[in-house]
């Protein structure tokens, strides 16, 4: 239910190749499916398409939902009451995986932390497979992944909401309001994130952010062994920053990992991501030398504070992965200096008050775009009154118009940053679309 190139097509291929009789449901028409339909040419798949596609769910053994689809839709609940089993591609990966799984969730830093764990394990000589909300679907190869390998997954709240399985190593980077346009409320969002550790055994590990009150409180609820990370202070067990150095406290010993000034990643939030990744690998017996080599050579993930180009002394940063206000605030603090910000997107019902205060403190000019432009603008107006200072701002109709407006108002030494603080804007449905569009515009200046 919901057919996409990233997970839907690989799942259909896997099911058909293993003898399942597959029906693909989607609200799009056959013509609108485009590349998806072409990727499935030759596969014995029946299609149910159009706006009422979920009205025909009776009589199926397994229902695989796309992550964004809520599991409590009336059509799904009715089908389940009639005997269908509701599941998903990522749950099937958990069912079939022989190799141990390390999974990462959180409101911010998931992608970078997941990529760092992958890099550390690779540096240590492990056979590693990357998937979930990052990279490619693992469903077509999961049965062939040996027990000796490692699987690293990034998991969103949407993927976690219905899950009743947890990984061997669960990492929670932080929790702040997000995706409240899909979740019923903040409590459900937190509960979904908690599913990453909820079904762990006492032999598993949970890696928690000691600096985040919500994640730190999870320690008393989990059956797994609790290990912390912190960039603000020392922890009882785990990885922390002391001065300018990253330290590990583990099995009764305290050992130095690396000097954080040697990291290529910008910002304090990325130091926290490095500490989280190191802690996740620490519990798997990875050497500190491997950690140090991997994290000090690690370069930013695409679309995360990615320096696109410098033109006339003005730097253009693609931070399109910043789909929450807290991510954007972290980016502003990491870049520093004279900043012109492009922000705005779809409305996820999250507050912009703290973002607006950070904009007034850190940004000279802001180009607002998308459905939340007015909402962010009003929050900035309130913040300006509280701070007693003004920010140049303008609502722009397109991303290209926003880039050109920032170019006009920038000066040598300025940074122009796309950091939307929202899920999407205009016609771009995910961070890769908007990031690539931004880079294309900047390279065309």
GROMACS .gro file of C-alpha atoms in nm:
model
  445
    1UNK     CA    1   0.000   0.000   0.000
    2UNK     CA    2   0.185   0.301  -0.138
    3UNK     CA    3   0.435   0.216  -0.409
    4UNK     CA    4   0.768   0.398  -0.417
    5UNK     CA    5   1.101   0.334  -0.587
    6UNK     CA    6   1.301   0.331  -0.263
    7UNK     CA    7   1.113   0.067  -0.062
    8UNK     CA    8   0.794  -0.028  -0.247
    9UNK     CA    9   0.956  -0.165  -0.563
   10UNK     CA   10   1.226  -0.369  -0.381
   11UNK     CA   11   0.959  -0.512  -0.150
   12UNK     CA   12   0.736  -0.612  -0.441
   13UNK     CA   13   1.034  -0.770  -0.620
   14UNK     CA   14   1.122  -0.968  -0.308
   15UNK     CA   15   0.768  -1.090  -0.247
   16UNK     CA   16   0.709  -1.190  -0.610
   17UNK     CA   17   1.047  -1.366  -0.630
   18UNK     CA   18   0.956  -1.567  -0.319
   19UNK     CA   19   0.625  -1.688  -0.459
   20UNK     CA   20   0.377  -1.440  -0.314
   21UNK     CA   21   0.069  -1.329  -0.507
   22UNK     CA   22   0.107  -0.950  -0.493
   23UNK     CA   23  -0.142  -0.671  -0.540
   24UNK     CA   24  -0.001  -0.317  -0.540
   25UNK     CA   25  -0.228  -0.043  -0.402
   26UNK     CA   26  -0.168   0.328  -0.465
   27UNK     CA   27  -0.377   0.644  -0.493
   28UNK     CA   28  -0.191   0.742  -0.812
   29UNK     CA   29  -0.300   0.640  -1.161
   30UNK     CA   30  -0.095   0.401  -1.374
   31UNK     CA   31   0.040   0.696  -1.574
   32UNK     CA   32   0.135   0.884  -1.258
   33UNK     CA   33   0.336   0.587  -1.127
   34UNK     CA   34   0.588   0.648  -1.408
   35UNK     CA   35   0.930   0.510  -1.312
   36UNK     CA   36   0.773   0.283  -1.051
   37UNK     CA   37   0.555   0.110  -1.309
   38UNK     CA   38   0.847   0.078  -1.551
   39UNK     CA   39   1.061  -0.077  -1.275
   40UNK     CA   40   0.797  -0.348  -1.228
   41UNK     CA   41   0.751  -0.439  -1.594
   42UNK     CA   42   0.754  -0.817  -1.628
   43UNK     CA   43   0.653  -0.877  -1.266
   44UNK     CA   44   0.327  -1.060  -1.204
   45UNK     CA   45   0.161  -0.781  -1.007
   46UNK     CA   46  -0.203  -0.674  -0.998
   47UNK     CA   47  -0.277  -0.304  -0.942
   48UNK     CA   48  -0.552  -0.132  -0.746
   49UNK     CA   49  -0.520   0.242  -0.811
   50UNK     CA   50  -0.706   0.566  -0.755
   51UNK     CA   51  -0.854   0.768  -0.474
   52UNK     CA   52  -1.060   0.484  -0.323
   53UNK     CA   53  -0.783   0.223  -0.342
   54UNK     CA   54  -0.804   0.132   0.027
   55UNK     CA   55  -1.169   0.034  -0.005
   56UNK     CA   56  -1.067  -0.299  -0.159
   57UNK     CA   57  -0.846  -0.454   0.111
   58UNK     CA   58  -1.052  -0.762   0.194
   59UNK     CA   59  -0.910  -1.113   0.169
   60UNK     CA   60  -0.534  -1.048   0.190
   61UNK     CA   61  -0.299  -1.240   0.420
   62UNK     CA   62  -0.037  -0.967   0.459
   63UNK     CA   63  -0.076  -0.591   0.427
   64UNK     CA   64   0.249  -0.398   0.380
   65UNK     CA   65   0.195  -0.028   0.448
   66UNK     CA   66   0.414   0.261   0.340
   67UNK     CA   67   0.574   0.434   0.644
   68UNK     CA   68   0.370   0.756   0.623
   69UNK     CA   69   0.040   0.563   0.632
   70UNK     CA   70  -0.114   0.552   0.980
   71UNK     CA   71  -0.186   0.198   1.105
   72UNK     CA   72  -0.520   0.304   1.258
   73UNK     CA   73  -0.689   0.403   0.933
   74UNK     CA   74  -1.044   0.256   0.938
   75UNK     CA   75  -0.980   0.053   0.621
   76UNK     CA   76  -0.669  -0.106   0.775
   77UNK     CA   77  -0.836  -0.174   1.108
   78UNK     CA   78  -1.129  -0.340   0.928
   79UNK     CA   79  -0.895  -0.561   0.724
   80UNK     CA   80  -0.700  -0.661   1.036
   81UNK     CA   81  -1.024  -0.745   1.219
   82UNK     CA   82  -1.102  -0.980   0.930
   83UNK     CA   83  -0.772  -1.166   0.968
   84UNK     CA   84  -0.514  -0.974   0.765
   85UNK     CA   85  -0.173  -0.909   0.924
   86UNK     CA   86  -0.054  -0.549   0.899
   87UNK     CA   87   0.322  -0.508   0.861
   88UNK     CA   88   0.584  -0.314   0.664
   89UNK     CA   89   0.904  -0.354   0.464
   90UNK     CA   90   1.127  -0.262   0.759
   91UNK     CA   91   0.946  -0.506   0.990
   92UNK     CA   92   1.012  -0.782   0.736
   93UNK     CA   93   1.381  -0.688   0.737
   94UNK     CA   94   1.381  -0.736   1.116
   95UNK     CA   95   1.198  -1.069   1.076
   96UNK     CA   96   1.449  -1.207   0.827
   97UNK     CA   97   1.781  -1.058   0.942
   98UNK     CA   98   2.035  -1.299   1.086
   99UNK     CA   99   2.300  -1.032   1.145
  100UNK     CA  100   2.275  -0.804   1.451
  101UNK     CA  101   2.099  -0.474   1.390
  102UNK     CA  102   2.202  -0.130   1.514
  103UNK     CA  103   1.924   0.124   1.464
  104UNK     CA  104   1.914   0.499   1.514
  105UNK     CA  105   1.618   0.730   1.572
  106UNK     CA  106   1.560   1.078   1.713
  107UNK     CA  107   1.428   1.416   1.608
  108UNK     CA  108   1.765   1.543   1.484
  109UNK     CA  109   2.095   1.388   1.383
  110UNK     CA  110   1.964   1.047   1.274
  111UNK     CA  111   2.121   1.048   0.931
  112UNK     CA  112   2.464   1.172   1.038
  113UNK     CA  113   2.478   0.938   1.338
  114UNK     CA  114   2.374   0.640   1.127
  115UNK     CA  115   2.635   0.723   0.863
  116UNK     CA  116   2.901   0.764   1.133
  117UNK     CA  117   2.823   0.422   1.282
  118UNK     CA  118   2.849   0.270   0.935
  119UNK     CA  119   3.183   0.445   0.878
  120UNK     CA  120   3.326   0.327   1.212
  121UNK     CA  121   3.221  -0.034   1.155
  122UNK     CA  122   3.366  -0.027   0.803
  123UNK     CA  123   3.692   0.120   0.935
  124UNK     CA  124   3.706  -0.166   1.186
  125UNK     CA  125   3.687  -0.420   0.901
  126UNK     CA  126   3.325  -0.527   0.949
  127UNK     CA  127   3.095  -0.629   0.665
  128UNK     CA  128   2.823  -0.365   0.702
  129UNK     CA  129   2.486  -0.304   0.536
  130UNK     CA  130   2.315   0.036   0.554
  131UNK     CA  131   1.940   0.084   0.519
  132UNK     CA  132   1.610   0.196   0.665
  133UNK     CA  133   1.550   0.565   0.611
  134UNK     CA  134   1.897   0.608   0.459
  135UNK     CA  135   2.053   0.441   0.157
  136UNK     CA  136   1.868   0.164  -0.023
  137UNK     CA  137   1.616  -0.093   0.091
  138UNK     CA  138   1.778  -0.407   0.231
  139UNK     CA  139   1.479  -0.635   0.173
  140UNK     CA  140   1.612  -0.794  -0.148
  141UNK     CA  141   1.945  -0.890   0.012
  142UNK     CA  142   1.860  -0.941   0.377
  143UNK     CA  143   1.830  -1.321   0.356
  144UNK     CA  144   2.185  -1.335   0.215
  145UNK     CA  145   2.343  -1.113   0.481
  146UNK     CA  146   2.554  -1.344   0.700
  147UNK     CA  147   2.537  -1.364   1.078
  148UNK     CA  148   2.892  -1.227   1.096
  149UNK     CA  149   2.793  -0.900   0.928
  150UNK     CA  150   2.636  -0.587   1.082
  151UNK     CA  151   2.318  -0.407   0.975
  152UNK     CA  152   2.281  -0.034   1.047
  153UNK     CA  153   1.940   0.131   1.006
  154UNK     CA  154   1.802   0.481   1.037
  155UNK     CA  155   1.439   0.462   1.155
  156UNK     CA  156   1.177   0.738   1.152
  157UNK     CA  157   0.883   0.773   1.388
  158UNK     CA  158   0.658   0.660   1.102
  159UNK     CA  159   0.852   0.336   1.059
  160UNK     CA  160   0.864   0.278   1.435
  161UNK     CA  161   0.500   0.357   1.519
  162UNK     CA  162   0.360   0.006   1.449
  163UNK     CA  163   0.676  -0.193   1.530
  164UNK     CA  164   0.699  -0.462   1.793
  165UNK     CA  165   1.066  -0.548   1.735
  166UNK     CA  166   1.376  -0.373   1.859
  167UNK     CA  167   1.741  -0.391   1.747
  168UNK     CA  168   2.038  -0.527   1.939
  169UNK     CA  169   2.173  -0.171   1.970
  170UNK     CA  170   1.919   0.113   1.979
  171UNK     CA  171   2.031   0.478   1.959
  172UNK     CA  172   1.805   0.773   2.046
  173UNK     CA  173   1.977   1.098   1.951
  174UNK     CA  174   1.724   1.343   2.103
  175UNK     CA  175   1.352   1.421   2.114
  176UNK     CA  176   1.177   1.746   2.021
  177UNK     CA  177   0.834   1.820   1.863
  178UNK     CA  178   0.816   1.700   1.503
  179UNK     CA  179   0.572   1.547   1.253
  180UNK     CA  180   0.271   1.657   1.457
  181UNK     CA  181   0.075   1.681   1.133
  182UNK     CA  182   0.082   1.300   1.115
  183UNK     CA  183   0.105   1.192   1.479
  184UNK     CA  184  -0.199   1.246   1.700
  185UNK     CA  185   0.006   1.445   1.949
  186UNK     CA  186   0.355   1.483   2.096
  187UNK     CA  187   0.298   1.191   2.332
  188UNK     CA  188   0.234   0.954   2.041
  189UNK     CA  189   0.544   1.083   1.864
  190UNK     CA  190   0.759   1.011   2.173
  191UNK     CA  191   0.597   0.667   2.214
  192UNK     CA  192   0.674   0.584   1.851
  193UNK     CA  193   1.040   0.673   1.902
  194UNK     CA  194   1.046   0.458   2.216
  195UNK     CA  195   0.954   0.150   2.012
  196UNK     CA  196   1.317   0.135   1.904
  197UNK     CA  197   1.403   0.002   2.253
  198UNK     CA  198   1.065  -0.109   2.390
  199UNK     CA  199   1.108  -0.473   2.286
  200UNK     CA  200   1.474  -0.516   2.376
  201UNK     CA  201   1.601  -0.790   2.605
  202UNK     CA  202   1.850  -0.755   2.888
  203UNK     CA  203   2.123  -0.863   2.647
  204UNK     CA  204   2.065  -0.562   2.419
  205UNK     CA  205   2.197  -0.206   2.446
  206UNK     CA  206   2.027   0.132   2.440
  207UNK     CA  207   2.234   0.443   2.368
  208UNK     CA  208   2.074   0.757   2.514
  209UNK     CA  209   2.149   1.128   2.497
  210UNK     CA  210   2.234   1.228   2.855
  211UNK     CA  211   2.188   1.596   2.766
  212UNK     CA  212   1.825   1.548   2.661
  213UNK     CA  213   1.576   1.524   2.947
  214UNK     CA  214   1.328   1.307   2.758
  215UNK     CA  215   1.582   1.055   2.630
  216UNK     CA  216   1.765   1.038   2.964
  217UNK     CA  217   1.434   0.949   3.135
  218UNK     CA  218   1.397   0.648   2.904
  219UNK     CA  219   1.676   0.472   3.096
  220UNK     CA  220   1.438   0.357   3.370
  221UNK     CA  221   1.189   0.208   3.123
  222UNK     CA  222   1.403  -0.017   2.908
  223UNK     CA  223   1.518  -0.374   2.963
  224UNK     CA  224   1.837  -0.315   2.764
  225UNK     CA  225   2.173  -0.216   2.906
  226UNK     CA  226   2.186   0.165   2.922
  227UNK     CA  227   2.486   0.352   2.778
  228UNK     CA  228   2.495   0.731   2.747
  229UNK     CA  229   2.659   0.995   2.532
  230UNK     CA  230   2.705   1.364   2.611
  231UNK     CA  231   2.881   1.670   2.474
  232UNK     CA  232   2.807   1.878   2.784
  233UNK     CA  233   2.940   1.666   3.069
  234UNK     CA  234   3.066   1.330   3.189
  235UNK     CA  235   2.842   1.022   3.192
  236UNK     CA  236   2.839   0.717   3.419
  237UNK     CA  237   2.898   0.483   3.126
  238UNK     CA  238   2.950   0.567   2.762
  239UNK     CA  239   3.111   0.846   2.558
  240UNK     CA  240   3.146   1.211   2.655
  241UNK     CA  241   3.334   1.533   2.585
  242UNK     CA  242   3.584   1.669   2.836
  243UNK     CA  243   3.741   1.995   2.727
  244UNK     CA  244   3.827   1.946   2.360
  245UNK     CA  245   3.853   1.568   2.377
  246UNK     CA  246   3.619   1.274   2.330
  247UNK     CA  247   3.645   1.009   2.602
  248UNK     CA  248   3.503   0.660   2.654
  249UNK     CA  249   3.410   0.527   2.997
  250UNK     CA  250   3.352   0.155   2.959
  251UNK     CA  251   3.406  -0.166   3.157
  252UNK     CA  252   3.568   0.020   3.444
  253UNK     CA  253   3.819   0.204   3.224
  254UNK     CA  254   3.841   0.559   3.093
  255UNK     CA  255   4.018   0.605   2.760
  256UNK     CA  256   4.074   0.888   2.513
  257UNK     CA  257   3.919   0.860   2.166
  258UNK     CA  258   4.016   1.179   1.981
  259UNK     CA  259   4.043   1.557   1.987
  260UNK     CA  260   3.711   1.698   1.865
  261UNK     CA  261   3.888   1.992   1.701
  262UNK     CA  262   4.006   1.738   1.444
  263UNK     CA  263   3.650   1.666   1.326
  264UNK     CA  264   3.547   1.782   0.979
  265UNK     CA  265   3.185   1.813   1.092
  266UNK     CA  266   3.063   2.160   1.193
  267UNK     CA  267   2.879   2.244   1.515
  268UNK     CA  268   2.824   2.117   1.866
  269UNK     CA  269   2.529   1.907   1.752
  270UNK     CA  270   2.765   1.707   1.531
  271UNK     CA  271   2.998   1.647   1.824
  272UNK     CA  272   2.696   1.489   1.993
  273UNK     CA  273   2.635   1.277   1.682
  274UNK     CA  274   2.996   1.157   1.690
  275UNK     CA  275   2.965   1.069   2.059
  276UNK     CA  276   2.642   0.878   1.993
  277UNK     CA  277   2.799   0.678   1.709
  278UNK     CA  278   3.109   0.603   1.916
  279UNK     CA  279   2.894   0.477   2.204
  280UNK     CA  280   2.697   0.252   1.968
  281UNK     CA  281   3.021   0.098   1.842
  282UNK     CA  282   3.181   0.085   2.187
  283UNK     CA  283   2.926  -0.172   2.304
  284UNK     CA  284   3.003  -0.384   1.996
  285UNK     CA  285   3.369  -0.417   2.088
  286UNK     CA  286   3.504  -0.182   1.821
  287UNK     CA  287   3.850  -0.042   1.900
  288UNK     CA  288   3.890   0.323   1.993
  289UNK     CA  289   4.160   0.357   1.726
  290UNK     CA  290   3.906   0.257   1.458
  291UNK     CA  291   3.659   0.507   1.599
  292UNK     CA  292   3.915   0.788   1.596
  293UNK     CA  293   4.023   0.721   1.237
  294UNK     CA  294   3.664   0.702   1.113
  295UNK     CA  295   3.519   1.008   1.286
  296UNK     CA  296   3.812   1.240   1.213
  297UNK     CA  297   3.805   1.154   0.842
  298UNK     CA  298   3.424   1.162   0.816
  299UNK     CA  299   3.285   1.437   0.592
  300UNK     CA  300   2.931   1.582   0.618
  301UNK     CA  301   2.642   1.381   0.481
  302UNK     CA  302   2.498   1.523   0.158
  303UNK     CA  303   2.229   1.785   0.229
  304UNK     CA  304   2.353   1.838   0.588
  305UNK     CA  305   2.542   2.170   0.617
  306UNK     CA  306   2.691   2.088   0.277
  307UNK     CA  307   2.903   2.367   0.132
  308UNK     CA  308   2.775   2.388  -0.226
  309UNK     CA  309   2.977   2.676  -0.366
  310UNK     CA  310   3.150   3.003  -0.283
  311UNK     CA  311   3.074   3.293  -0.519
  312UNK     CA  312   3.221   3.639  -0.470
  313UNK     CA  313   3.310   3.561  -0.112
  314UNK     CA  314   2.957   3.434  -0.033
  315UNK     CA  315   2.922   3.072   0.082
  316UNK     CA  316   2.608   2.873  -0.005
  317UNK     CA  317   2.516   2.589   0.233
  318UNK     CA  318   2.265   2.314   0.160
  319UNK     CA  319   2.109   2.211   0.491
  320UNK     CA  320   1.791   2.078   0.331
  321UNK     CA  321   1.783   1.775   0.560
  322UNK     CA  322   1.692   2.018   0.842
  323UNK     CA  323   1.320   1.934   0.853
  324UNK     CA  324   1.260   2.057   1.208
  325UNK     CA  325   1.316   2.389   1.387
  326UNK     CA  326   1.577   2.240   1.621
  327UNK     CA  327   1.784   2.119   1.326
  328UNK     CA  328   1.779   2.465   1.172
  329UNK     CA  329   1.881   2.626   1.503
  330UNK     CA  330   2.174   2.385   1.527
  331UNK     CA  331   2.280   2.475   1.173
  332UNK     CA  332   2.267   2.848   1.245
  333UNK     CA  333   2.486   2.801   1.551
  334UNK     CA  334   2.731   2.585   1.357
  335UNK     CA  335   2.773   2.827   1.063
  336UNK     CA  336   2.787   3.153   1.256
  337UNK     CA  337   2.884   3.490   1.108
  338UNK     CA  338   2.664   3.688   0.872
  339UNK     CA  339   2.380   3.451   0.771
  340UNK     CA  340   2.101   3.481   0.515
  341UNK     CA  341   1.851   3.201   0.571
  342UNK     CA  342   1.600   3.034   0.340
  343UNK     CA  343   1.333   2.867   0.554
  344UNK     CA  344   0.978   2.738   0.524
  345UNK     CA  345   0.784   2.438   0.405
  346UNK     CA  346   0.484   2.222   0.481
  347UNK     CA  347   0.308   2.271   0.813
  348UNK     CA  348   0.382   1.988   1.057
  349UNK     CA  349   0.202   2.169   1.341
  350UNK     CA  350   0.525   2.230   1.530
  351UNK     CA  351   0.597   2.558   1.715
  352UNK     CA  352   0.840   2.810   1.563
  353UNK     CA  353   0.892   3.029   1.871
  354UNK     CA  354   1.243   2.904   1.957
  355UNK     CA  355   1.344   2.906   1.591
  356UNK     CA  356   1.230   3.267   1.558
  357UNK     CA  357   1.435   3.373   1.860
  358UNK     CA  358   1.739   3.201   1.710
  359UNK     CA  359   1.678   3.373   1.377
  360UNK     CA  360   1.665   3.716   1.542
  361UNK     CA  361   1.988   3.636   1.729
  362UNK     CA  362   2.181   3.480   1.440
  363UNK     CA  363   2.036   3.585   1.103
  364UNK     CA  364   2.058   3.918   0.916
  365UNK     CA  365   1.800   3.834   0.649
  366UNK     CA  366   1.552   3.550   0.599
  367UNK     CA  367   1.370   3.442   0.283
  368UNK     CA  368   1.047   3.262   0.373
  369UNK     CA  369   0.892   3.012   0.136
  370UNK     CA  370   0.620   2.748   0.134
  371UNK     CA  371   0.307   2.690   0.340
  372UNK     CA  372   0.463   2.797   0.670
  373UNK     CA  373   0.611   3.125   0.546
  374UNK     CA  374   0.346   3.339   0.718
  375UNK     CA  375   0.355   3.129   1.036
  376UNK     CA  376   0.733   3.161   1.068
  377UNK     CA  377   0.711   3.529   0.978
  378UNK     CA  378   0.463   3.595   1.260
  379UNK     CA  379   0.687   3.408   1.506
  380UNK     CA  380   0.979   3.626   1.395
  381UNK     CA  381   0.767   3.940   1.449
  382UNK     CA  382   0.701   3.829   1.808
  383UNK     CA  383   1.070   3.747   1.861
  384UNK     CA  384   1.173   4.088   1.726
  385UNK     CA  385   0.955   4.256   1.987
  386UNK     CA  386   1.103   4.042   2.265
  387UNK     CA  387   1.461   4.100   2.149
  388UNK     CA  388   1.423   4.464   2.052
  389UNK     CA  389   1.590   4.413   1.713
  390UNK     CA  390   1.483   4.363   1.353
  391UNK     CA  391   1.559   4.104   1.084
  392UNK     CA  392   1.520   4.174   0.712
  393UNK     CA  393   1.264   3.924   0.581
  394UNK     CA  394   1.060   3.857   0.271
  395UNK     CA  395   0.806   3.599   0.154
  396UNK     CA  396   0.913   3.455  -0.182
  397UNK     CA  397   0.705   3.245  -0.423
  398UNK     CA  398   0.973   2.993  -0.524
  399UNK     CA  399   1.303   2.850  -0.411
  400UNK     CA  400   1.479   3.016  -0.704
  401UNK     CA  401   1.333   3.354  -0.608
  402UNK     CA  402   1.455   3.300  -0.252
  403UNK     CA  403   1.810   3.220  -0.365
  404UNK     CA  404   1.822   3.526  -0.590
  405UNK     CA  405   1.687   3.747  -0.309
  406UNK     CA  406   1.958   3.619  -0.074
  407UNK     CA  407   2.224   3.670  -0.341
  408UNK     CA  408   2.111   4.031  -0.379
  409UNK     CA  409   2.139   4.101  -0.005
  410UNK     CA  410   2.456   3.901   0.064
  411UNK     CA  411   2.805   4.050   0.085
  412UNK     CA  412   3.158   3.904   0.093
  413UNK     CA  413   3.188   3.695   0.407
  414UNK     CA  414   2.815   3.612   0.418
  415UNK     CA  415   2.666   3.262   0.425
  416UNK     CA  416   2.342   3.178   0.245
  417UNK     CA  417   2.185   2.870   0.399
  418UNK     CA  418   1.890   2.660   0.288
  419UNK     CA  419   1.764   2.516   0.617
  420UNK     CA  420   1.386   2.488   0.585
  421UNK     CA  421   1.287   2.380   0.939
  422UNK     CA  422   0.999   2.196   0.768
  423UNK     CA  423   0.933   1.878   0.573
  424UNK     CA  424   0.899   2.022   0.225
  425UNK     CA  425   0.800   2.321   0.015
  426UNK     CA  426   0.664   2.394  -0.330
  427UNK     CA  427   0.657   2.067  -0.523
  428UNK     CA  428   0.952   1.904  -0.347
  429UNK     CA  429   0.843   1.614  -0.133
  430UNK     CA  430   1.164   1.525   0.047
  431UNK     CA  431   1.495   1.679   0.145
  432UNK     CA  432   1.685   1.528  -0.148
  433UNK     CA  433   1.454   1.698  -0.400
  434UNK     CA  434   1.487   2.039  -0.243
  435UNK     CA  435   1.860   1.999  -0.176
  436UNK     CA  436   1.935   1.904  -0.535
  437UNK     CA  437   1.716   2.185  -0.666
  438UNK     CA  438   1.899   2.432  -0.441
  439UNK     CA  439   2.239   2.309  -0.559
  440UNK     CA  440   2.130   2.333  -0.921
  441UNK     CA  441   2.016   2.694  -0.870
  442UNK     CA  442   2.337   2.790  -0.688
  443UNK     CA  443   2.558   2.633  -0.955
  444UNK     CA  444   2.365   2.834  -1.212
  445UNK     CA  445   2.429   3.171  -1.046
   0.00000   0.00000   0.00000
